[in-house]
Amino acid sequence: MNIPLLSVILPTYNPDLIRLGQTLDCLKTQTLPTEFWELLIIDNNSDSPVAGQIDTGWHPAARVIREPRQGLTFARLKGFLEANGNVAILVDDDNLLNENYLKLSLEIFEDHPGLGAAGGKSLPLFEYEQPAWLKEFYGNLALRDLGEQVIINAWEATYPITAPVGAGMVIRMDALKSYIKKITSQKEPISDRTGNSLSSGGDNDIVLEILKSGWQTGYFPMLSLIHIIPQQRTKTEYLARLINHTNKSWIRLLESHQINPWKKVADWTVPLRKMKAWLTYSSWKGPVNYIRWRGACGTFDGLARSNYLKK
């Protein structure tokens, strides 16, 4: 077999086999013939090995690879190191890619030689009826629709809001050299979801390293996927914990890249700030107020001086 042009990297940890099966079914129907791409399923130390629970016989270049170090960052790194393609696509185990996703990805990167990473629309498929207030937090659930215009960004010492999210991110492997070198040399790299932890930042760390290396990132609306959202992820407490952890890790990420716009705060002021925010956000009034407050608490924790040492 010839070297594939594209590598699909699909990390998974204790997956819901029905959702993972749906993800694989959408990969089966891709219009790009399988001889042009490989499928790397990274089993991130699942309790029961994934290899014996799924069928990959339909793809001649599918591999299930075990990564014992827990965490999405390590799982993705394993995929990058194992990839043979010139372009990689990150697919979560609850993503349903449009049938042209792989074909369009190669065409976009061929047409834009300065492009390092790209993404597109991530549209929701709710397994249960969603609460009316959930839309405010779509971004935290990796859901996005920025319209029908292509948007391309270059490095401007800040994080572009149109940069790709991890779900469906397409990456030129040459643009990953700085990121891979950094992650493999760090004792405690910027972490992403680990087991049951909801900390994040890995997606953004990839984007920032690519931009700082002189590559562009872009939003291409023709790249579209469906993101399955189970009922548990629409619960108030889950979202509150998600946004709390995300805000804290976001500040750590910005600080690590020396683009954090906020001043650090004294540790002893953090409880007082949280108490004041409880009143400011009227946290007792409803789910949205409470979730916003928990997010603010995560920001205060991230800005605490002691946390600035944890880089």
mmCIF file of C-alpha atoms in Angstrom:
data_model
loop_
_atom_site.group_PDB
_atom_site.id
_atom_site.type_symbol
_atom_site.label_atom_id
_atom_site.label_comp_id
_atom_site.label_asym_id
_atom_site.label_seq_id
_atom_site.Cartn_x
_atom_site.Cartn_y
_atom_site.Cartn_z
ATOM 1 C CA MET A 1 0.000 0.000 0.000
ATOM 2 C CA ASN A 2 1.183 3.551 -0.746
ATOM 3 C CA ILE A 3 1.837 6.003 2.079
ATOM 4 C CA PRO A 4 -1.551 7.562 2.937
ATOM 5 C CA LEU A 5 -2.121 11.259 2.384
ATOM 6 C CA LEU A 6 -4.229 11.554 5.503
ATOM 7 C CA SER A 7 -4.317 10.049 9.003
ATOM 8 C CA VAL A 8 -7.538 9.985 11.029
ATOM 9 C CA ILE A 9 -6.653 9.982 14.744
ATOM 10 C CA LEU A 10 -9.502 8.815 16.957
ATOM 11 C CA PRO A 11 -8.681 8.754 20.696
ATOM 12 C CA THR A 12 -11.108 6.954 22.994
ATOM 13 C CA TYR A 13 -11.366 6.090 26.668
ATOM 14 C CA ASN A 14 -14.001 3.662 27.983
ATOM 15 C CA PRO A 15 -16.180 4.536 24.975
ATOM 16 C CA ASP A 16 -19.914 4.254 24.605
ATOM 17 C CA LEU A 17 -19.819 1.557 21.926
ATOM 18 C CA ILE A 18 -23.030 2.727 20.251
ATOM 19 C CA ARG A 19 -21.678 6.260 19.748
ATOM 20 C CA LEU A 20 -18.270 4.964 18.727
ATOM 21 C CA GLY A 21 -20.006 2.664 16.234
ATOM 22 C CA GLN A 22 -21.833 5.648 14.754
ATOM 23 C CA THR A 23 -18.525 7.504 14.438
ATOM 24 C CA LEU A 24 -16.964 4.562 12.615
ATOM 25 C CA ASP A 25 -20.016 4.169 10.369
ATOM 26 C CA CYS A 26 -19.572 7.764 9.175
ATOM 27 C CA LEU A 27 -15.918 7.086 8.469
ATOM 28 C CA LYS A 28 -16.928 4.024 6.450
ATOM 29 C CA THR A 29 -19.019 6.196 4.113
ATOM 30 C CA GLN A 30 -16.316 8.794 3.379
ATOM 31 C CA THR A 31 -16.029 9.631 -0.302
ATOM 32 C CA LEU A 32 -12.228 9.589 -0.073
ATOM 33 C CA PRO A 33 -11.143 6.024 -0.942
ATOM 34 C CA THR A 34 -9.480 4.146 1.926
ATOM 35 C CA GLU A 35 -6.188 3.802 0.033
ATOM 36 C CA PHE A 36 -5.658 7.531 0.597
ATOM 37 C CA TRP A 37 -6.100 7.530 4.376
ATOM 38 C CA GLU A 38 -5.373 5.497 7.482
ATOM 39 C CA LEU A 39 -7.391 5.091 10.670
ATOM 40 C CA LEU A 40 -5.598 5.198 14.018
ATOM 41 C CA ILE A 41 -7.828 4.411 17.005
ATOM 42 C CA ILE A 42 -5.931 5.320 20.172
ATOM 43 C CA ASP A 43 -7.151 3.309 23.150
ATOM 44 C CA ASN A 44 -6.264 5.623 26.020
ATOM 45 C CA ASN A 45 -5.927 2.975 28.731
ATOM 46 C CA SER A 46 -9.595 1.910 28.712
ATOM 47 C CA ASP A 47 -10.645 -0.530 31.431
ATOM 48 C CA SER A 48 -11.536 -3.082 28.740
ATOM 49 C CA PRO A 49 -9.282 -3.019 25.646
ATOM 50 C CA VAL A 50 -11.130 -1.430 22.756
ATOM 51 C CA ALA A 51 -9.554 -3.646 20.081
ATOM 52 C CA GLY A 52 -11.754 -6.617 20.876
ATOM 53 C CA GLN A 53 -14.980 -4.592 20.952
ATOM 54 C CA ILE A 54 -15.032 -2.958 17.514
ATOM 55 C CA ASP A 55 -14.810 -4.010 13.872
ATOM 56 C CA THR A 56 -12.077 -2.347 11.825
ATOM 57 C CA GLY A 57 -11.923 -5.023 9.124
ATOM 58 C CA TRP A 58 -13.568 -2.699 6.611
ATOM 59 C CA HIS A 59 -10.433 -0.514 6.481
ATOM 60 C CA PRO A 60 -7.153 -2.010 5.187
ATOM 61 C CA ALA A 61 -5.046 0.544 7.092
ATOM 62 C CA ALA A 62 -6.825 0.622 10.461
ATOM 63 C CA ARG A 63 -4.873 0.174 13.677
ATOM 64 C CA VAL A 64 -5.941 0.126 17.301
ATOM 65 C CA ILE A 65 -3.043 1.447 19.387
ATOM 66 C CA ARG A 66 -2.875 1.368 23.176
ATOM 67 C CA GLU A 67 -1.609 4.477 25.007
ATOM 68 C CA PRO A 68 -1.171 3.736 28.731
ATOM 69 C CA ARG A 69 -0.588 7.342 29.803
ATOM 70 C CA GLN A 70 -3.995 8.686 30.762
ATOM 71 C CA GLY A 71 -5.179 11.854 29.090
ATOM 72 C CA LEU A 72 -6.328 13.172 25.732
ATOM 73 C CA THR A 73 -3.066 15.072 25.230
ATOM 74 C CA PHE A 74 -1.044 11.845 25.450
ATOM 75 C CA ALA A 75 -3.527 9.953 23.274
ATOM 76 C CA ARG A 76 -3.324 12.560 20.529
ATOM 77 C CA LEU A 77 0.467 12.710 20.804
ATOM 78 C CA LYS A 78 0.577 8.939 20.322
ATOM 79 C CA GLY A 79 -1.512 9.355 17.202
ATOM 80 C CA PHE A 80 0.753 12.087 15.845
ATOM 81 C CA LEU A 81 3.844 9.960 16.404
ATOM 82 C CA GLU A 82 2.248 6.927 14.723
ATOM 83 C CA ALA A 83 0.722 8.828 11.790
ATOM 84 C CA ASN A 84 2.031 8.245 8.282
ATOM 85 C CA GLY A 85 -0.060 10.885 6.527
ATOM 86 C CA ASN A 86 0.860 14.420 5.541
ATOM 87 C CA VAL A 87 -2.373 15.647 7.113
ATOM 88 C CA ALA A 88 -4.065 14.479 10.317
ATOM 89 C CA ILE A 89 -7.690 14.801 11.378
ATOM 90 C CA LEU A 90 -8.659 14.627 15.044
ATOM 91 C CA VAL A 91 -11.963 12.821 15.502
ATOM 92 C CA ASP A 92 -13.631 12.285 18.876
ATOM 93 C CA ASP A 93 -15.565 9.098 19.584
ATOM 94 C CA ASP A 94 -18.861 11.012 19.422
ATOM 95 C CA ASN A 95 -18.265 12.855 16.137
ATOM 96 C CA LEU A 96 -20.159 12.084 12.922
ATOM 97 C CA LEU A 97 -18.232 13.492 9.985
ATOM 98 C CA ASN A 98 -19.952 14.627 6.829
ATOM 99 C CA GLU A 99 -19.245 12.088 4.067
ATOM 100 C CA ASN A 100 -16.997 14.572 2.202
ATOM 101 C CA TYR A 101 -15.002 15.670 5.254
ATOM 102 C CA LEU A 102 -11.779 13.825 4.418
ATOM 103 C CA LYS A 103 -11.839 14.658 0.713
ATOM 104 C CA LEU A 104 -12.537 18.338 1.362
ATOM 105 C CA SER A 105 -9.799 18.494 3.999
ATOM 106 C CA LEU A 106 -7.154 17.402 1.500
ATOM 107 C CA GLU A 107 -8.453 19.857 -1.110
ATOM 108 C CA ILE A 108 -8.412 22.761 1.372
ATOM 109 C CA PHE A 109 -4.828 22.077 2.430
ATOM 110 C CA GLU A 110 -3.716 21.739 -1.171
ATOM 111 C CA ASP A 111 -5.314 25.097 -2.013
ATOM 112 C CA HIS A 112 -3.852 26.858 1.080
ATOM 113 C CA PRO A 113 -0.156 25.947 1.426
ATOM 114 C CA GLY A 114 0.299 28.282 4.424
ATOM 115 C CA LEU A 115 -2.507 26.639 6.376
ATOM 116 C CA GLY A 116 -1.414 24.717 9.472
ATOM 117 C CA ALA A 117 -4.773 23.806 11.011
ATOM 118 C CA ALA A 118 -8.414 24.077 10.028
ATOM 119 C CA GLY A 119 -11.883 23.292 11.283
ATOM 120 C CA GLY A 120 -15.469 23.986 10.412
ATOM 121 C CA LYS A 121 -18.970 23.537 11.750
ATOM 122 C CA SER A 122 -19.671 21.323 14.747
ATOM 123 C CA LEU A 123 -23.439 20.919 14.991
ATOM 124 C CA PRO A 124 -25.300 19.255 17.865
ATOM 125 C CA LEU A 125 -27.244 16.024 17.959
ATOM 126 C CA PHE A 126 -28.938 15.894 21.355
ATOM 127 C CA GLU A 127 -29.888 12.458 22.589
ATOM 128 C CA TYR A 128 -32.555 14.050 24.803
ATOM 129 C CA GLU A 129 -34.460 17.304 24.754
ATOM 130 C CA GLN A 130 -32.174 20.178 25.669
ATOM 131 C CA PRO A 131 -33.016 22.894 28.214
ATOM 132 C CA ALA A 132 -33.865 26.259 26.672
ATOM 133 C CA TRP A 133 -30.895 27.998 28.289
ATOM 134 C CA LEU A 134 -28.238 25.623 26.944
ATOM 135 C CA LYS A 135 -27.361 27.645 23.824
ATOM 136 C CA GLU A 136 -25.296 30.089 25.859
ATOM 137 C CA PHE A 137 -22.865 27.270 26.581
ATOM 138 C CA TYR A 138 -22.645 25.677 23.131
ATOM 139 C CA GLY A 139 -19.033 26.814 22.769
ATOM 140 C CA ASN A 140 -18.078 24.966 25.941
ATOM 141 C CA LEU A 141 -19.517 21.796 24.410
ATOM 142 C CA ALA A 142 -17.336 22.214 21.282
ATOM 143 C CA LEU A 143 -20.369 23.264 19.222
ATOM 144 C CA ARG A 144 -19.978 26.036 16.675
ATOM 145 C CA ASP A 145 -21.416 27.526 13.522
ATOM 146 C CA LEU A 146 -19.654 30.719 12.429
ATOM 147 C CA GLY A 147 -21.586 31.127 9.212
ATOM 148 C CA GLU A 148 -20.755 30.523 5.571
ATOM 149 C CA GLN A 149 -17.616 32.644 5.130
ATOM 150 C CA VAL A 150 -14.108 31.201 5.158
ATOM 151 C CA ILE A 151 -11.984 32.870 7.875
ATOM 152 C CA ILE A 152 -8.185 32.550 7.968
ATOM 153 C CA ASN A 153 -6.016 33.727 10.876
ATOM 154 C CA ALA A 154 -2.315 34.388 11.386
ATOM 155 C CA TRP A 155 -0.399 34.896 14.646
ATOM 156 C CA GLU A 156 -1.153 38.240 16.330
ATOM 157 C CA ALA A 157 -0.006 37.487 19.894
ATOM 158 C CA THR A 158 -3.539 36.566 20.888
ATOM 159 C CA TYR A 159 -5.911 33.636 20.512
ATOM 160 C CA PRO A 160 -8.257 33.925 17.496
ATOM 161 C CA ILE A 161 -11.857 33.117 18.402
ATOM 162 C CA THR A 162 -12.318 31.501 14.978
ATOM 163 C CA ALA A 163 -9.488 29.007 15.521
ATOM 164 C CA PRO A 164 -10.486 25.346 15.094
ATOM 165 C CA VAL A 165 -11.743 23.283 18.023
ATOM 166 C CA GLY A 166 -10.391 19.812 18.677
ATOM 167 C CA ALA A 167 -13.413 17.957 17.286
ATOM 168 C CA GLY A 168 -12.687 17.560 13.585
ATOM 169 C CA MET A 169 -9.496 19.647 13.622
ATOM 170 C CA VAL A 170 -7.450 19.112 10.463
ATOM 171 C CA ILE A 171 -3.682 19.588 10.902
ATOM 172 C CA ARG A 172 -0.757 19.696 8.507
ATOM 173 C CA MET A 173 1.830 17.374 10.048
ATOM 174 C CA ASP A 174 4.709 19.705 9.138
ATOM 175 C CA ALA A 175 3.036 22.388 11.265
ATOM 176 C CA LEU A 176 3.088 20.134 14.343
ATOM 177 C CA LYS A 177 6.856 19.915 14.755
ATOM 178 C CA SER A 178 7.092 22.616 17.426
ATOM 179 C CA TYR A 179 4.142 21.223 19.366
ATOM 180 C CA ILE A 180 5.428 17.636 19.335
ATOM 181 C CA LYS A 181 8.903 18.751 20.400
ATOM 182 C CA LYS A 182 7.448 20.736 23.288
ATOM 183 C CA ILE A 183 5.071 18.048 24.540
ATOM 184 C CA THR A 184 7.651 15.262 24.385
ATOM 185 C CA SER A 185 10.145 17.339 26.385
ATOM 186 C CA GLN A 186 7.814 18.608 29.121
ATOM 187 C CA LYS A 187 7.349 16.750 32.401
ATOM 188 C CA GLU A 188 3.854 18.225 32.848
ATOM 189 C CA PRO A 189 2.470 19.352 29.475
ATOM 190 C CA ILE A 190 -0.713 21.380 29.171
ATOM 191 C CA SER A 191 -3.335 18.789 29.965
ATOM 192 C CA ASP A 192 -6.625 18.010 28.348
ATOM 193 C CA ARG A 193 -9.390 15.708 29.509
ATOM 194 C CA THR A 194 -7.922 12.995 31.716
ATOM 195 C CA GLY A 195 -10.152 10.156 32.880
ATOM 196 C CA ASN A 196 -13.061 11.896 34.598
ATOM 197 C CA SER A 197 -11.343 15.293 34.767
ATOM 198 C CA LEU A 198 -12.847 18.061 32.625
ATOM 199 C CA SER A 199 -9.721 20.218 32.383
ATOM 200 C CA SER A 200 -8.982 21.356 28.853
ATOM 201 C CA GLY A 201 -6.490 23.374 26.889
ATOM 202 C CA GLY A 202 -4.890 20.770 24.656
ATOM 203 C CA ASP A 203 -6.775 21.921 21.540
ATOM 204 C CA ASN A 204 -5.761 25.525 22.132
ATOM 205 C CA ASP A 205 -2.163 24.593 22.870
ATOM 206 C CA ILE A 206 -1.915 22.887 19.477
ATOM 207 C CA VAL A 207 -3.400 25.939 17.743
ATOM 208 C CA LEU A 208 -1.079 28.396 19.503
ATOM 209 C CA GLU A 209 2.050 26.391 18.712
ATOM 210 C CA ILE A 210 1.012 26.183 15.061
ATOM 211 C CA LEU A 211 0.334 29.927 14.845
ATOM 212 C CA LYS A 212 3.564 30.839 16.639
ATOM 213 C CA SER A 213 5.457 28.661 14.158
ATOM 214 C CA GLY A 214 4.309 30.933 11.330
ATOM 215 C CA TRP A 215 1.380 28.870 10.014
ATOM 216 C CA GLN A 216 -2.206 30.006 9.559
ATOM 217 C CA THR A 217 -5.385 28.523 11.010
ATOM 218 C CA GLY A 218 -8.774 28.685 9.396
ATOM 219 C CA TYR A 219 -12.527 28.170 9.600
ATOM 220 C CA PHE A 220 -14.008 26.449 6.550
ATOM 221 C CA PRO A 221 -17.803 26.029 6.715
ATOM 222 C CA MET A 222 -17.799 23.234 4.134
ATOM 223 C CA LEU A 223 -16.157 21.050 6.802
ATOM 224 C CA SER A 224 -19.131 19.924 8.864
ATOM 225 C CA LEU A 225 -19.665 17.312 11.537
ATOM 226 C CA ILE A 226 -22.360 16.312 13.992
ATOM 227 C CA HIS A 227 -21.374 16.216 17.654
ATOM 228 C CA ILE A 228 -23.466 13.809 19.729
ATOM 229 C CA ILE A 229 -24.411 15.362 23.077
ATOM 230 C CA PRO A 230 -25.723 12.895 25.678
ATOM 231 C CA GLN A 231 -28.153 14.026 28.354
ATOM 232 C CA GLN A 232 -25.510 14.035 31.086
ATOM 233 C CA ARG A 233 -23.606 16.843 29.350
ATOM 234 C CA THR A 234 -26.634 19.122 29.471
ATOM 235 C CA LYS A 235 -27.009 18.841 33.246
ATOM 236 C CA THR A 236 -26.399 21.942 35.339
ATOM 237 C CA GLU A 237 -23.734 20.431 37.582
ATOM 238 C CA TYR A 238 -21.801 18.925 34.659
ATOM 239 C CA LEU A 239 -21.722 22.232 32.790
ATOM 240 C CA ALA A 240 -20.767 24.114 35.936
ATOM 241 C CA ARG A 241 -17.854 21.763 36.558
ATOM 242 C CA LEU A 242 -16.852 21.820 32.879
ATOM 243 C CA ILE A 243 -16.708 25.609 32.673
ATOM 244 C CA ASN A 244 -15.008 25.891 36.064
ATOM 245 C CA HIS A 245 -12.219 23.513 35.000
ATOM 246 C CA THR A 246 -12.004 25.031 31.503
ATOM 247 C CA ASN A 247 -11.582 28.605 32.772
ATOM 248 C CA LYS A 248 -8.875 27.575 35.215
ATOM 249 C CA SER A 249 -6.889 25.638 32.613
ATOM 250 C CA TRP A 250 -7.421 28.389 30.007
ATOM 251 C CA ILE A 251 -5.514 30.875 32.158
ATOM 252 C CA ARG A 252 -2.711 28.397 32.690
ATOM 253 C CA LEU A 253 -2.498 27.921 28.926
ATOM 254 C CA LEU A 254 -2.382 31.662 28.176
ATOM 255 C CA GLU A 255 0.247 32.156 30.857
ATOM 256 C CA SER A 256 2.387 29.362 29.400
ATOM 257 C CA HIS A 257 2.351 31.197 26.065
ATOM 258 C CA GLN A 258 2.912 34.585 27.728
ATOM 259 C CA ILE A 259 -0.292 36.088 26.361
ATOM 260 C CA ASN A 260 -2.381 36.178 29.529
ATOM 261 C CA PRO A 261 -4.063 39.628 29.650
ATOM 262 C CA TRP A 262 -5.129 39.421 33.312
ATOM 263 C CA LYS A 263 -3.110 40.181 36.434
ATOM 264 C CA LYS A 264 -2.514 37.465 38.988
ATOM 265 C CA VAL A 265 -4.348 37.798 42.295
ATOM 266 C CA ALA A 266 -3.279 37.043 45.853
ATOM 267 C CA ASP A 267 -4.388 33.627 47.080
ATOM 268 C CA TRP A 268 -6.038 35.039 50.179
ATOM 269 C CA THR A 269 -8.399 37.163 48.039
ATOM 270 C CA VAL A 270 -9.804 34.213 46.085
ATOM 271 C CA PRO A 271 -12.486 33.159 48.650
ATOM 272 C CA LEU A 272 -13.606 36.782 48.948
ATOM 273 C CA ARG A 273 -13.815 37.169 45.188
ATOM 274 C CA LYS A 274 -15.914 34.016 44.945
ATOM 275 C CA MET A 275 -18.285 35.279 47.638
ATOM 276 C CA LYS A 276 -18.686 38.612 45.858
ATOM 277 C CA ALA A 277 -19.255 36.828 42.524
ATOM 278 C CA TRP A 278 -21.967 34.686 44.149
ATOM 279 C CA LEU A 279 -23.924 37.906 44.713
ATOM 280 C CA THR A 280 -22.921 39.556 41.419
ATOM 281 C CA TYR A 281 -24.164 36.599 39.372
ATOM 282 C CA SER A 282 -27.251 36.040 41.575
ATOM 283 C CA SER A 283 -26.169 32.416 41.583
ATOM 284 C CA TRP A 284 -29.233 31.162 43.415
ATOM 285 C CA LYS A 285 -31.666 32.306 40.732
ATOM 286 C CA GLY A 286 -31.248 29.502 38.215
ATOM 287 C CA PRO A 287 -28.949 27.206 36.220
ATOM 288 C CA VAL A 288 -27.430 29.903 33.993
ATOM 289 C CA ASN A 289 -26.570 32.144 36.938
ATOM 290 C CA TYR A 290 -25.041 29.255 38.848
ATOM 291 C CA ILE A 291 -22.980 28.042 35.874
ATOM 292 C CA ARG A 292 -21.670 31.562 35.231
ATOM 293 C CA TRP A 293 -20.633 31.830 38.867
ATOM 294 C CA ARG A 294 -18.784 28.518 38.801
ATOM 295 C CA GLY A 295 -17.000 29.731 35.685
ATOM 296 C CA ALA A 296 -15.919 32.891 37.490
ATOM 297 C CA CYS A 297 -14.645 30.768 40.370
ATOM 298 C CA GLY A 298 -12.511 28.802 37.929
ATOM 299 C CA THR A 299 -11.065 32.072 36.623
ATOM 300 C CA PHE A 300 -10.171 33.213 40.146
ATOM 301 C CA ASP A 301 -8.516 29.876 40.879
ATOM 302 C CA GLY A 302 -6.526 30.179 37.665
ATOM 303 C CA LEU A 303 -5.403 33.707 38.509
ATOM 304 C CA ALA A 304 -4.276 32.795 42.036
ATOM 305 C CA ARG A 305 -0.544 33.393 42.415
ATOM 306 C CA SER A 306 0.146 29.838 43.580
ATOM 307 C CA ASN A 307 -1.298 28.445 40.328
ATOM 308 C CA TYR A 308 1.061 30.537 38.227
ATOM 309 C CA LEU A 309 3.844 28.291 39.433
ATOM 310 C CA LYS A 310 2.120 25.229 37.943
ATOM 311 C CA LYS A 311 3.278 25.556 34.363
#
